[in-house]
Short mmCIF file of N, CA, C and O in Angstrom, two decimals:
data_model
loop_
_atom_site.label_atom_id
_atom_site.label_comp_id
_atom_site.label_asym_id
_atom_site.label_seq_id
_atom_site.Cartn_x
_atom_site.Cartn_y
_atom_site.Cartn_z
N MET A 815 -142.62 -6.22 42.76
CA MET A 815 -142.50 -4.83 42.46
C MET A 815 -143.58 -4.45 41.46
O MET A 815 -143.73 -5.08 40.43
N MET A 816 -144.27 -3.45 41.77
CA MET A 816 -145.38 -3.04 40.92
C MET A 816 -144.93 -1.92 39.98
O MET A 816 -144.32 -0.95 40.39
N MET A 817 -145.24 -2.13 38.70
CA MET A 817 -144.85 -1.12 37.69
C MET A 817 -146.01 -0.15 37.51
O MET A 817 -147.16 -0.54 37.49
N ARG A 818 -145.63 1.04 37.43
CA ARG A 818 -146.63 2.07 37.23
C ARG A 818 -146.95 2.19 35.74
O ARG A 818 -146.05 2.22 34.91
N GLN A 819 -148.18 2.22 35.40
CA GLN A 819 -148.57 2.32 33.99
C GLN A 819 -148.43 3.76 33.52
O GLN A 819 -148.74 4.70 34.26
N ARG A 820 -147.99 3.86 32.29
CA ARG A 820 -147.85 5.19 31.69
C ARG A 820 -148.79 5.27 30.49
O ARG A 820 -149.00 4.29 29.79
N GLY A 821 -149.27 6.43 30.21
CA GLY A 821 -150.17 6.60 29.09
C GLY A 821 -150.65 8.04 29.00
O GLY A 821 -150.17 8.92 29.72
N LEU A 822 -151.57 8.26 28.13
CA LEU A 822 -152.12 9.59 27.93
C LEU A 822 -153.55 9.62 28.40
O LEU A 822 -154.30 8.66 28.27
N THR A 823 -153.90 10.77 28.90
CA THR A 823 -155.30 10.94 29.30
C THR A 823 -156.13 11.27 28.06
O THR A 823 -155.60 11.62 27.00
N LEU A 824 -157.40 11.18 28.20
CA LEU A 824 -158.30 11.49 27.10
C LEU A 824 -158.15 12.94 26.65
O LEU A 824 -158.16 13.25 25.46
N ILE A 825 -157.96 13.84 27.59
CA ILE A 825 -157.80 15.27 27.27
C ILE A 825 -156.52 15.49 26.46
O ILE A 825 -156.51 16.23 25.48
N GLU A 826 -155.46 14.82 26.83
CA GLU A 826 -154.20 14.95 26.09
C GLU A 826 -154.35 14.43 24.65
O GLU A 826 -153.83 15.01 23.71
N LEU A 827 -155.06 13.34 24.48
CA LEU A 827 -155.30 12.80 23.15
C LEU A 827 -156.11 13.76 22.28
O LEU A 827 -155.80 13.99 21.10
N VAL A 828 -157.15 14.34 22.84
CA VAL A 828 -158.00 15.28 22.10
C VAL A 828 -157.20 16.51 21.70
O VAL A 828 -157.27 16.98 20.56
N VAL A 829 -156.41 17.05 22.63
CA VAL A 829 -155.60 18.24 22.33
C VAL A 829 -154.60 17.93 21.22
O VAL A 829 -154.41 18.72 20.28
N SER A 830 -153.93 16.79 21.29
CA SER A 830 -152.96 16.45 20.24
C SER A 830 -153.65 16.23 18.90
O SER A 830 -153.12 16.60 17.86
N MET A 831 -154.84 15.66 18.88
CA MET A 831 -155.56 15.48 17.62
C MET A 831 -155.94 16.82 17.02
O MET A 831 -155.87 17.02 15.81
N VAL A 832 -156.34 17.78 17.85
CA VAL A 832 -156.69 19.11 17.36
C VAL A 832 -155.47 19.80 16.77
O VAL A 832 -155.52 20.39 15.68
N ILE A 833 -154.33 19.70 17.45
CA ILE A 833 -153.10 20.33 16.95
C ILE A 833 -152.68 19.71 15.62
O ILE A 833 -152.33 20.41 14.67
N ILE A 834 -152.71 18.40 15.53
CA ILE A 834 -152.35 17.71 14.29
C ILE A 834 -153.34 18.09 13.18
O ILE A 834 -152.95 18.33 12.04
N GLY A 835 -154.62 18.19 13.50
CA GLY A 835 -155.62 18.58 12.51
C GLY A 835 -155.37 19.98 11.96
O GLY A 835 -155.46 20.21 10.75
N ILE A 836 -155.03 20.92 12.84
CA ILE A 836 -154.73 22.29 12.40
C ILE A 836 -153.50 22.29 11.49
O ILE A 836 -153.46 22.97 10.46
N ALA A 837 -152.48 21.52 11.86
CA ALA A 837 -151.26 21.45 11.05
C ALA A 837 -151.55 20.87 9.67
O ALA A 837 -151.07 21.37 8.66
N VAL A 838 -152.35 19.82 9.60
CA VAL A 838 -152.69 19.20 8.32
C VAL A 838 -153.48 20.16 7.45
O VAL A 838 -153.24 20.27 6.24
N VAL A 839 -154.42 20.90 8.02
CA VAL A 839 -155.20 21.88 7.26
C VAL A 839 -154.27 22.93 6.69
O VAL A 839 -154.39 23.33 5.52
N GLY A 840 -153.32 23.42 7.48
CA GLY A 840 -152.36 24.42 6.99
C GLY A 840 -151.52 23.89 5.85
O GLY A 840 -151.32 24.59 4.83
N ILE A 841 -151.03 22.69 5.95
CA ILE A 841 -150.22 22.09 4.89
C ILE A 841 -151.04 21.89 3.63
O ILE A 841 -150.58 22.19 2.52
N LEU A 842 -152.28 21.42 3.77
CA LEU A 842 -153.13 21.22 2.59
C LEU A 842 -153.47 22.54 1.91
O LEU A 842 -153.57 22.60 0.68
N LYS A 843 -153.64 23.60 2.69
CA LYS A 843 -153.93 24.92 2.11
C LYS A 843 -152.75 25.41 1.28
O LYS A 843 -152.92 25.93 0.18
N VAL A 844 -151.53 25.26 1.80
CA VAL A 844 -150.34 25.65 1.05
C VAL A 844 -150.22 24.84 -0.24
O VAL A 844 -149.91 25.38 -1.30
N MET A 845 -150.50 23.54 -0.16
CA MET A 845 -150.43 22.70 -1.36
C MET A 845 -151.49 23.11 -2.38
O MET A 845 -151.23 23.12 -3.58
N GLU A 846 -152.67 23.48 -1.92
CA GLU A 846 -153.74 23.90 -2.82
C GLU A 846 -153.36 25.19 -3.54
O GLU A 846 -153.55 25.32 -4.75
N ILE A 847 -152.81 26.14 -2.83
CA ILE A 847 -152.39 27.41 -3.44
C ILE A 847 -151.27 27.17 -4.45
O ILE A 847 -151.28 27.71 -5.54
N THR A 848 -150.32 26.34 -4.08
CA THR A 848 -149.20 26.03 -4.97
C THR A 848 -149.70 25.35 -6.24
O THR A 848 -149.27 25.68 -7.34
N THR A 849 -150.59 24.42 -6.10
CA THR A 849 -151.12 23.70 -7.27
C THR A 849 -151.93 24.63 -8.16
O THR A 849 -151.82 24.57 -9.39
N ARG A 850 -152.71 25.51 -7.56
CA ARG A 850 -153.55 26.41 -8.34
C ARG A 850 -152.70 27.34 -9.20
O ARG A 850 -153.05 27.68 -10.32
N HIS A 851 -151.54 27.77 -8.70
CA HIS A 851 -150.70 28.72 -9.42
C HIS A 851 -149.49 28.08 -10.10
O HIS A 851 -148.61 28.79 -10.56
N SER A 852 -149.47 26.78 -10.19
CA SER A 852 -148.30 26.11 -10.75
C SER A 852 -148.13 26.39 -12.24
O SER A 852 -147.02 26.31 -12.76
N ALA A 853 -149.18 26.71 -12.96
CA ALA A 853 -149.07 26.97 -14.40
C ALA A 853 -148.75 28.43 -14.70
O ALA A 853 -148.42 28.75 -15.84
N ASP A 854 -148.82 29.31 -13.72
CA ASP A 854 -148.58 30.73 -13.98
C ASP A 854 -147.23 31.02 -14.62
O ASP A 854 -147.16 31.79 -15.58
N PRO A 855 -146.12 30.44 -14.16
CA PRO A 855 -144.84 30.72 -14.82
C PRO A 855 -144.83 30.30 -16.30
O PRO A 855 -144.26 30.99 -17.14
N MET A 856 -145.46 29.19 -16.62
CA MET A 856 -145.52 28.76 -18.01
C MET A 856 -146.33 29.75 -18.85
O MET A 856 -145.93 30.12 -19.95
N ILE A 857 -147.47 30.20 -18.31
CA ILE A 857 -148.31 31.15 -19.03
C ILE A 857 -147.55 32.45 -19.24
O ILE A 857 -147.57 33.03 -20.33
N GLN A 858 -146.85 32.93 -18.22
CA GLN A 858 -146.08 34.16 -18.35
C GLN A 858 -144.95 34.00 -19.36
O GLN A 858 -144.70 34.89 -20.17
N HIS A 859 -144.28 32.86 -19.33
CA HIS A 859 -143.19 32.62 -20.28
C HIS A 859 -143.72 32.58 -21.72
O HIS A 859 -143.11 33.15 -22.63
N GLN A 860 -144.86 31.93 -21.92
CA GLN A 860 -145.44 31.90 -23.26
C GLN A 860 -145.86 33.29 -23.70
O GLN A 860 -145.69 33.66 -24.87
N ALA A 861 -146.42 34.08 -22.79
CA ALA A 861 -146.84 35.44 -23.13
C ALA A 861 -145.64 36.28 -23.55
O ALA A 861 -145.71 37.04 -24.53
N VAL A 862 -144.53 36.15 -22.84
CA VAL A 862 -143.32 36.89 -23.20
C VAL A 862 -142.81 36.43 -24.57
O VAL A 862 -142.44 37.25 -25.41
N ALA A 863 -142.80 35.13 -24.81
CA ALA A 863 -142.34 34.61 -26.10
C ALA A 863 -143.22 35.11 -27.25
O ALA A 863 -142.70 35.48 -28.32
N ILE A 864 -144.52 35.14 -27.04
CA ILE A 864 -145.44 35.64 -28.07
C ILE A 864 -145.18 37.12 -28.33
O ILE A 864 -145.07 37.55 -29.49
N ALA A 865 -145.08 37.90 -27.26
CA ALA A 865 -144.84 39.34 -27.41
C ALA A 865 -143.51 39.61 -28.11
O ALA A 865 -143.42 40.47 -28.99
N GLU A 866 -142.47 38.86 -27.75
CA GLU A 866 -141.17 39.04 -28.39
C GLU A 866 -141.22 38.68 -29.87
O GLU A 866 -140.60 39.35 -30.70
N ALA A 867 -141.96 37.63 -30.22
CA ALA A 867 -142.07 37.24 -31.62
C ALA A 867 -142.77 38.32 -32.44
O ALA A 867 -142.31 38.67 -33.54
N TYR A 868 -143.86 38.86 -31.91
CA TYR A 868 -144.56 39.94 -32.61
C TYR A 868 -143.67 41.17 -32.74
O TYR A 868 -143.58 41.78 -33.80
N LEU A 869 -142.99 41.54 -31.64
CA LEU A 869 -142.14 42.73 -31.66
C LEU A 869 -141.00 42.56 -32.66
O LEU A 869 -140.70 43.48 -33.43
N GLU A 870 -140.38 41.40 -32.67
CA GLU A 870 -139.29 41.15 -33.62
C GLU A 870 -139.80 41.24 -35.06
O GLU A 870 -139.15 41.84 -35.92
N GLU A 871 -140.96 40.66 -35.32
CA GLU A 871 -141.54 40.73 -36.66
C GLU A 871 -141.77 42.18 -37.09
O GLU A 871 -141.43 42.57 -38.20
N ILE A 872 -142.32 42.96 -36.19
CA ILE A 872 -142.66 44.35 -36.51
C ILE A 872 -141.39 45.18 -36.71
O ILE A 872 -141.29 45.96 -37.66
N LEU A 873 -140.42 45.03 -35.82
CA LEU A 873 -139.22 45.87 -35.88
C LEU A 873 -138.31 45.53 -37.06
O LEU A 873 -137.42 46.31 -37.39
N THR A 874 -138.50 44.39 -37.70
CA THR A 874 -137.70 44.07 -38.88
C THR A 874 -138.26 44.70 -40.15
O THR A 874 -137.60 44.69 -41.18
N LYS A 875 -139.45 45.28 -40.06
CA LYS A 875 -140.05 45.95 -41.22
C LYS A 875 -139.47 47.36 -41.35
O LYS A 875 -138.90 47.92 -40.42
N SER A 876 -139.65 47.96 -42.53
CA SER A 876 -139.12 49.31 -42.75
C SER A 876 -139.88 50.32 -41.90
O SER A 876 -141.00 50.07 -41.44
N TYR A 877 -139.25 51.48 -41.71
CA TYR A 877 -139.82 52.52 -40.87
C TYR A 877 -141.16 52.99 -41.44
O TYR A 877 -142.15 53.07 -40.74
N ASP A 878 -141.17 53.33 -42.73
CA ASP A 878 -142.41 53.81 -43.35
C ASP A 878 -142.31 53.59 -44.85
O ASP A 878 -141.44 54.16 -45.51
N ALA A 879 -143.17 52.76 -45.37
CA ALA A 879 -143.18 52.50 -46.81
C ALA A 879 -144.47 52.98 -47.45
O ALA A 879 -144.82 52.56 -48.53
N GLY A 880 -145.17 53.86 -46.77
CA GLY A 880 -146.43 54.36 -47.30
C GLY A 880 -147.61 53.60 -46.74
O GLY A 880 -147.45 52.71 -45.92
N PRO A 881 -148.81 53.97 -47.19
CA PRO A 881 -150.01 53.31 -46.65
C PRO A 881 -150.02 51.82 -46.99
O PRO A 881 -149.72 51.42 -48.10
N GLY A 882 -150.34 51.04 -45.96
CA GLY A 882 -150.35 49.59 -46.15
C GLY A 882 -151.76 49.07 -46.36
O GLY A 882 -152.72 49.56 -45.79
N THR A 883 -151.84 48.10 -47.19
CA THR A 883 -153.11 47.43 -47.42
C THR A 883 -152.84 45.94 -47.49
O THR A 883 -151.71 45.51 -47.62
N GLY A 884 -153.87 45.19 -47.42
CA GLY A 884 -153.74 43.76 -47.60
C GLY A 884 -153.70 43.00 -46.29
O GLY A 884 -154.01 43.51 -45.23
N THR A 885 -153.29 41.77 -46.42
CA THR A 885 -153.26 40.88 -45.27
C THR A 885 -151.90 40.97 -44.57
O THR A 885 -150.97 41.58 -45.08
N ARG A 886 -151.82 40.33 -43.45
CA ARG A 886 -150.62 40.46 -42.62
C ARG A 886 -149.36 40.00 -43.34
O ARG A 886 -148.30 40.57 -43.14
N ASP A 887 -149.45 39.00 -44.17
CA ASP A 887 -148.25 38.54 -44.88
C ASP A 887 -147.78 39.57 -45.91
O ASP A 887 -146.68 39.46 -46.44
N GLN A 888 -148.58 40.62 -46.16
CA GLN A 888 -148.19 41.69 -47.08
C GLN A 888 -147.75 42.96 -46.35
O GLN A 888 -147.39 43.93 -47.00
N PHE A 889 -147.77 42.94 -45.02
CA PHE A 889 -147.33 44.12 -44.27
C PHE A 889 -145.85 44.35 -44.54
O PHE A 889 -145.04 43.44 -44.44
N ASP A 890 -145.50 45.60 -44.92
CA ASP A 890 -144.10 45.87 -45.26
C ASP A 890 -143.48 47.00 -44.44
O ASP A 890 -142.30 47.30 -44.60
N ASP A 891 -144.26 47.63 -43.57
CA ASP A 891 -143.67 48.65 -42.70
C ASP A 891 -144.35 48.62 -41.33
O ASP A 891 -145.39 48.00 -41.15
N VAL A 892 -143.73 49.31 -40.39
CA VAL A 892 -144.19 49.29 -39.00
C VAL A 892 -145.62 49.78 -38.88
O VAL A 892 -146.42 49.21 -38.13
N ASP A 893 -145.97 50.81 -39.64
CA ASP A 893 -147.32 51.39 -39.52
C ASP A 893 -148.43 50.42 -39.92
O ASP A 893 -149.58 50.58 -39.51
N ASP A 894 -148.12 49.43 -40.72
CA ASP A 894 -149.15 48.45 -41.12
C ASP A 894 -149.70 47.69 -39.91
O ASP A 894 -150.81 47.17 -39.95
N TYR A 895 -148.90 47.63 -38.85
CA TYR A 895 -149.31 46.89 -37.64
C TYR A 895 -150.08 47.77 -36.65
O TYR A 895 -150.51 47.29 -35.63
N ARG A 896 -150.21 49.04 -36.96
CA ARG A 896 -150.86 49.98 -36.03
C ARG A 896 -152.25 49.49 -35.67
O ARG A 896 -153.05 49.16 -36.53
N ASN A 897 -152.52 49.41 -34.36
CA ASN A 897 -153.81 48.98 -33.81
C ASN A 897 -154.20 47.56 -34.24
O ASN A 897 -155.39 47.25 -34.35
N LEU A 898 -153.20 46.71 -34.46
CA LEU A 898 -153.47 45.33 -34.84
C LEU A 898 -154.07 44.59 -33.66
O LEU A 898 -153.44 44.46 -32.62
N PRO A 899 -155.30 44.10 -33.80
CA PRO A 899 -155.82 43.22 -32.76
C PRO A 899 -155.83 41.78 -33.26
O PRO A 899 -156.42 41.48 -34.29
N ASP A 900 -155.15 40.91 -32.58
CA ASP A 900 -155.23 39.48 -32.90
C ASP A 900 -155.88 38.79 -31.72
O ASP A 900 -155.28 38.65 -30.66
N THR A 901 -157.12 38.38 -31.90
CA THR A 901 -157.80 37.67 -30.83
C THR A 901 -157.28 36.25 -30.70
O THR A 901 -157.55 35.57 -29.72
N VAL A 902 -156.54 35.81 -31.72
CA VAL A 902 -155.86 34.52 -31.71
C VAL A 902 -154.42 34.79 -32.14
O VAL A 902 -154.18 35.58 -33.05
N VAL A 903 -153.46 34.16 -31.48
CA VAL A 903 -152.06 34.36 -31.84
C VAL A 903 -151.82 33.80 -33.24
O VAL A 903 -152.24 32.69 -33.55
N ARG A 904 -151.15 34.61 -34.06
CA ARG A 904 -150.90 34.22 -35.46
C ARG A 904 -149.41 34.31 -35.77
O ARG A 904 -148.68 35.05 -35.13
N ASP A 905 -149.01 33.57 -36.81
CA ASP A 905 -147.63 33.69 -37.27
C ASP A 905 -147.53 34.88 -38.23
O ASP A 905 -148.51 35.57 -38.47
N GLN A 906 -146.34 35.11 -38.78
CA GLN A 906 -146.12 36.28 -39.63
C GLN A 906 -146.89 36.21 -40.94
O GLN A 906 -147.00 37.23 -41.64
N PHE A 907 -147.46 35.07 -41.26
CA PHE A 907 -148.26 34.95 -42.48
C PHE A 907 -149.75 35.08 -42.21
O PHE A 907 -150.56 34.96 -43.11
N GLY A 908 -150.11 35.26 -40.94
CA GLY A 908 -151.51 35.42 -40.58
C GLY A 908 -152.22 34.14 -40.21
O GLY A 908 -153.43 34.13 -39.98
N ASN A 909 -151.49 33.04 -40.13
CA ASN A 909 -152.09 31.75 -39.78
C ASN A 909 -152.16 31.59 -38.26
O ASN A 909 -151.18 31.86 -37.56
N ALA A 910 -153.31 31.15 -37.77
CA ALA A 910 -153.48 30.94 -36.33
C ALA A 910 -152.54 29.82 -35.87
O ALA A 910 -152.34 28.83 -36.57
N ILE A 911 -151.95 30.00 -34.68
CA ILE A 911 -151.05 29.01 -34.12
C ILE A 911 -151.84 28.14 -33.15
O ILE A 911 -152.42 28.64 -32.18
N ALA A 912 -151.86 26.85 -33.40
CA ALA A 912 -152.62 25.91 -32.58
C ALA A 912 -152.06 25.88 -31.16
O ALA A 912 -150.86 25.98 -30.94
N GLY A 913 -152.95 25.76 -30.19
CA GLY A 913 -152.56 25.64 -28.80
C GLY A 913 -152.40 26.95 -28.07
O GLY A 913 -152.16 26.98 -26.87
N LEU A 914 -152.52 28.08 -28.78
CA LEU A 914 -152.37 29.39 -28.15
C LEU A 914 -153.67 30.18 -28.22
O LEU A 914 -153.65 31.40 -28.22
N GLY A 915 -154.78 29.49 -28.25
CA GLY A 915 -156.08 30.14 -28.39
C GLY A 915 -156.51 30.97 -27.19
O GLY A 915 -157.40 31.80 -27.31
N ASP A 916 -155.89 30.76 -26.03
CA ASP A 916 -156.26 31.53 -24.84
C ASP A 916 -155.57 32.88 -24.78
O ASP A 916 -155.82 33.67 -23.88
N TYR A 917 -154.69 33.15 -25.73
CA TYR A 917 -153.94 34.41 -25.74
C TYR A 917 -154.52 35.34 -26.80
O TYR A 917 -155.04 34.89 -27.82
N ALA A 918 -154.39 36.63 -26.54
CA ALA A 918 -154.76 37.65 -27.52
C ALA A 918 -153.64 38.68 -27.55
O ALA A 918 -152.97 38.92 -26.55
N VAL A 919 -153.45 39.29 -28.72
CA VAL A 919 -152.36 40.25 -28.90
C VAL A 919 -152.93 41.54 -29.47
O VAL A 919 -153.74 41.52 -30.39
N THR A 920 -152.46 42.66 -28.92
CA THR A 920 -152.77 43.97 -29.49
C THR A 920 -151.47 44.72 -29.68
O THR A 920 -150.52 44.55 -28.91
N VAL A 921 -151.44 45.55 -30.72
CA VAL A 921 -150.24 46.33 -31.03
C VAL A 921 -150.64 47.79 -31.09
O VAL A 921 -151.60 48.16 -31.76
N ALA A 922 -149.87 48.63 -30.39
CA ALA A 922 -150.06 50.08 -30.45
C ALA A 922 -148.76 50.70 -30.92
O ALA A 922 -147.68 50.34 -30.44
N ILE A 923 -148.87 51.62 -31.86
CA ILE A 923 -147.68 52.28 -32.40
C ILE A 923 -147.87 53.78 -32.27
O ILE A 923 -148.92 54.33 -32.62
N ALA A 924 -146.84 54.44 -31.75
CA ALA A 924 -146.89 55.89 -31.56
C ALA A 924 -145.65 56.51 -32.19
O ALA A 924 -144.54 56.00 -32.03
N ASP A 925 -145.84 57.61 -32.91
CA ASP A 925 -144.72 58.36 -33.48
C ASP A 925 -144.16 59.28 -32.41
O ASP A 925 -144.91 60.00 -31.74
N THR A 926 -142.84 59.26 -32.26
CA THR A 926 -142.20 60.10 -31.24
C THR A 926 -140.77 60.38 -31.69
O THR A 926 -140.37 60.01 -32.79
N ALA A 927 -140.01 61.04 -30.85
CA ALA A 927 -138.61 61.33 -31.15
C ALA A 927 -137.77 61.05 -29.92
O ALA A 927 -138.18 61.32 -28.79
N LEU A 928 -136.59 60.49 -30.15
CA LEU A 928 -135.62 60.25 -29.09
C LEU A 928 -134.32 60.92 -29.51
O LEU A 928 -133.74 60.58 -30.53
N ASP A 929 -133.88 61.90 -28.73
CA ASP A 929 -132.65 62.64 -29.04
C ASP A 929 -132.64 63.18 -30.46
O ASP A 929 -131.64 63.11 -31.17
N GLY A 930 -133.78 63.69 -30.90
CA GLY A 930 -133.88 64.30 -32.22
C GLY A 930 -134.05 63.33 -33.37
O GLY A 930 -134.08 63.73 -34.53
N VAL A 931 -134.14 62.05 -33.08
CA VAL A 931 -134.33 61.03 -34.13
C VAL A 931 -135.79 60.58 -34.11
O VAL A 931 -136.32 60.25 -33.05
N ASN A 932 -136.42 60.59 -35.28
CA ASN A 932 -137.80 60.11 -35.37
C ASN A 932 -137.82 58.61 -35.14
O ASN A 932 -137.07 57.86 -35.75
N VAL A 933 -138.71 58.20 -34.24
CA VAL A 933 -138.85 56.77 -33.95
C VAL A 933 -140.33 56.43 -33.84
O VAL A 933 -141.17 57.31 -33.64
N LYS A 934 -140.60 55.18 -33.98
CA LYS A 934 -141.94 54.67 -33.73
C LYS A 934 -141.84 53.76 -32.51
O LYS A 934 -141.05 52.82 -32.49
N ARG A 935 -142.63 54.09 -31.50
CA ARG A 935 -142.69 53.25 -30.30
C ARG A 935 -143.72 52.16 -30.54
O ARG A 935 -144.87 52.45 -30.86
N VAL A 936 -143.29 50.93 -30.38
CA VAL A 936 -144.16 49.78 -30.63
C VAL A 936 -144.42 49.08 -29.30
O VAL A 936 -143.49 48.61 -28.65
N ASP A 937 -145.68 49.06 -28.88
CA ASP A 937 -146.10 48.36 -27.66
C ASP A 937 -146.90 47.13 -28.06
O ASP A 937 -147.94 47.25 -28.70
N VAL A 938 -146.40 45.96 -27.69
CA VAL A 938 -147.10 44.71 -27.95
C VAL A 938 -147.64 44.20 -26.62
O VAL A 938 -146.87 43.97 -25.68
N THR A 939 -148.95 44.05 -26.54
CA THR A 939 -149.60 43.60 -25.31
C THR A 939 -150.21 42.23 -25.55
O THR A 939 -150.97 42.04 -26.49
N VAL A 940 -149.87 41.30 -24.65
CA VAL A 940 -150.41 39.95 -24.72
C VAL A 940 -151.29 39.73 -23.49
O VAL A 940 -150.87 40.04 -22.37
N THR A 941 -152.48 39.23 -23.71
CA THR A 941 -153.38 38.94 -22.59
C THR A 941 -153.73 37.46 -22.60
O THR A 941 -153.69 36.81 -23.64
N HIS A 942 -154.05 36.98 -21.43
CA HIS A 942 -154.48 35.59 -21.23
C HIS A 942 -155.60 35.64 -20.21
O HIS A 942 -155.64 36.53 -19.36
N SER A 943 -156.49 34.69 -20.25
CA SER A 943 -157.65 34.71 -19.35
C SER A 943 -157.25 34.71 -17.88
O SER A 943 -157.97 35.24 -17.04
N THR A 944 -156.10 34.13 -17.52
CA THR A 944 -155.68 34.10 -16.12
C THR A 944 -154.50 35.01 -15.84
O THR A 944 -153.92 34.96 -14.76
N LEU A 945 -154.12 35.84 -16.80
CA LEU A 945 -152.92 36.67 -16.67
C LEU A 945 -153.29 38.12 -16.92
O LEU A 945 -154.03 38.42 -17.85
N VAL A 946 -152.77 39.00 -16.11
CA VAL A 946 -152.96 40.41 -16.41
C VAL A 946 -152.16 40.73 -17.67
O VAL A 946 -151.28 39.99 -18.07
N ASN A 947 -152.46 41.85 -18.28
CA ASN A 947 -151.79 42.21 -19.53
C ASN A 947 -150.28 42.27 -19.35
O ASN A 947 -149.79 42.79 -18.35
N MET A 948 -149.56 41.75 -20.33
CA MET A 948 -148.11 41.83 -20.34
C MET A 948 -147.72 42.62 -21.58
O MET A 948 -148.08 42.24 -22.70
N THR A 949 -147.00 43.72 -21.39
CA THR A 949 -146.63 44.58 -22.50
C THR A 949 -145.11 44.69 -22.60
O THR A 949 -144.45 44.88 -21.60
N ILE A 950 -144.61 44.56 -23.82
CA ILE A 950 -143.20 44.86 -24.06
C ILE A 950 -143.14 45.94 -25.13
O ILE A 950 -144.04 46.07 -25.96
N THR A 951 -142.09 46.73 -25.07
CA THR A 951 -141.95 47.90 -25.93
C THR A 951 -140.65 47.85 -26.70
O THR A 951 -139.62 47.44 -26.16
N GLY A 952 -140.71 48.30 -27.93
CA GLY A 952 -139.52 48.43 -28.76
C GLY A 952 -139.62 49.69 -29.58
O GLY A 952 -140.69 50.30 -29.69
N TYR A 953 -138.50 50.09 -30.15
CA TYR A 953 -138.46 51.32 -30.97
C TYR A 953 -137.87 51.01 -32.33
O TYR A 953 -136.89 50.27 -32.44
N ARG A 954 -138.46 51.60 -33.36
CA ARG A 954 -137.93 51.50 -34.72
C ARG A 954 -137.58 52.90 -35.16
O ARG A 954 -138.42 53.79 -35.21
N ALA A 955 -136.30 53.11 -35.46
CA ALA A 955 -135.82 54.45 -35.82
C ALA A 955 -135.89 54.69 -37.32
O ALA A 955 -135.82 53.75 -38.12
N ASP A 956 -136.01 55.96 -37.69
CA ASP A 956 -136.01 56.37 -39.08
C ASP A 956 -134.59 56.78 -39.45
O ASP A 956 -134.19 57.91 -39.32
N TYR A 957 -133.81 55.81 -39.89
CA TYR A 957 -132.41 56.10 -40.24
C TYR A 957 -132.11 55.70 -41.66
O TYR A 957 -132.81 55.01 -42.31
#
């Protein structure tokens, strides 16, 4: 009894290699995109933490204690932070924080009123070389 041989033709082999090649390229592309953006959540989380720290520091100061002078550790009211540009993230004493050199912070303060109460709107914007600006806002009331 003669057994019939089974196998693949050359055309079938070439077609399957092309299909497998396309699939591998697609998988590698997805992995490359995922790897490239894997640090984004960490950068965003750090930016939020920095912005919240600045906002908390500012909002704990008095509404208005008169014209401010001096260094950051001498700031005693919200207006002292007006137009504060920190090209390097700093603590409340003005010391640069190691490891956060890629971030920059700006503070904008605007006088406004909410329901007849004088408030200062505080916008803290944190930027990073690979992140669009992230801004958080808080209000300090004159009570």
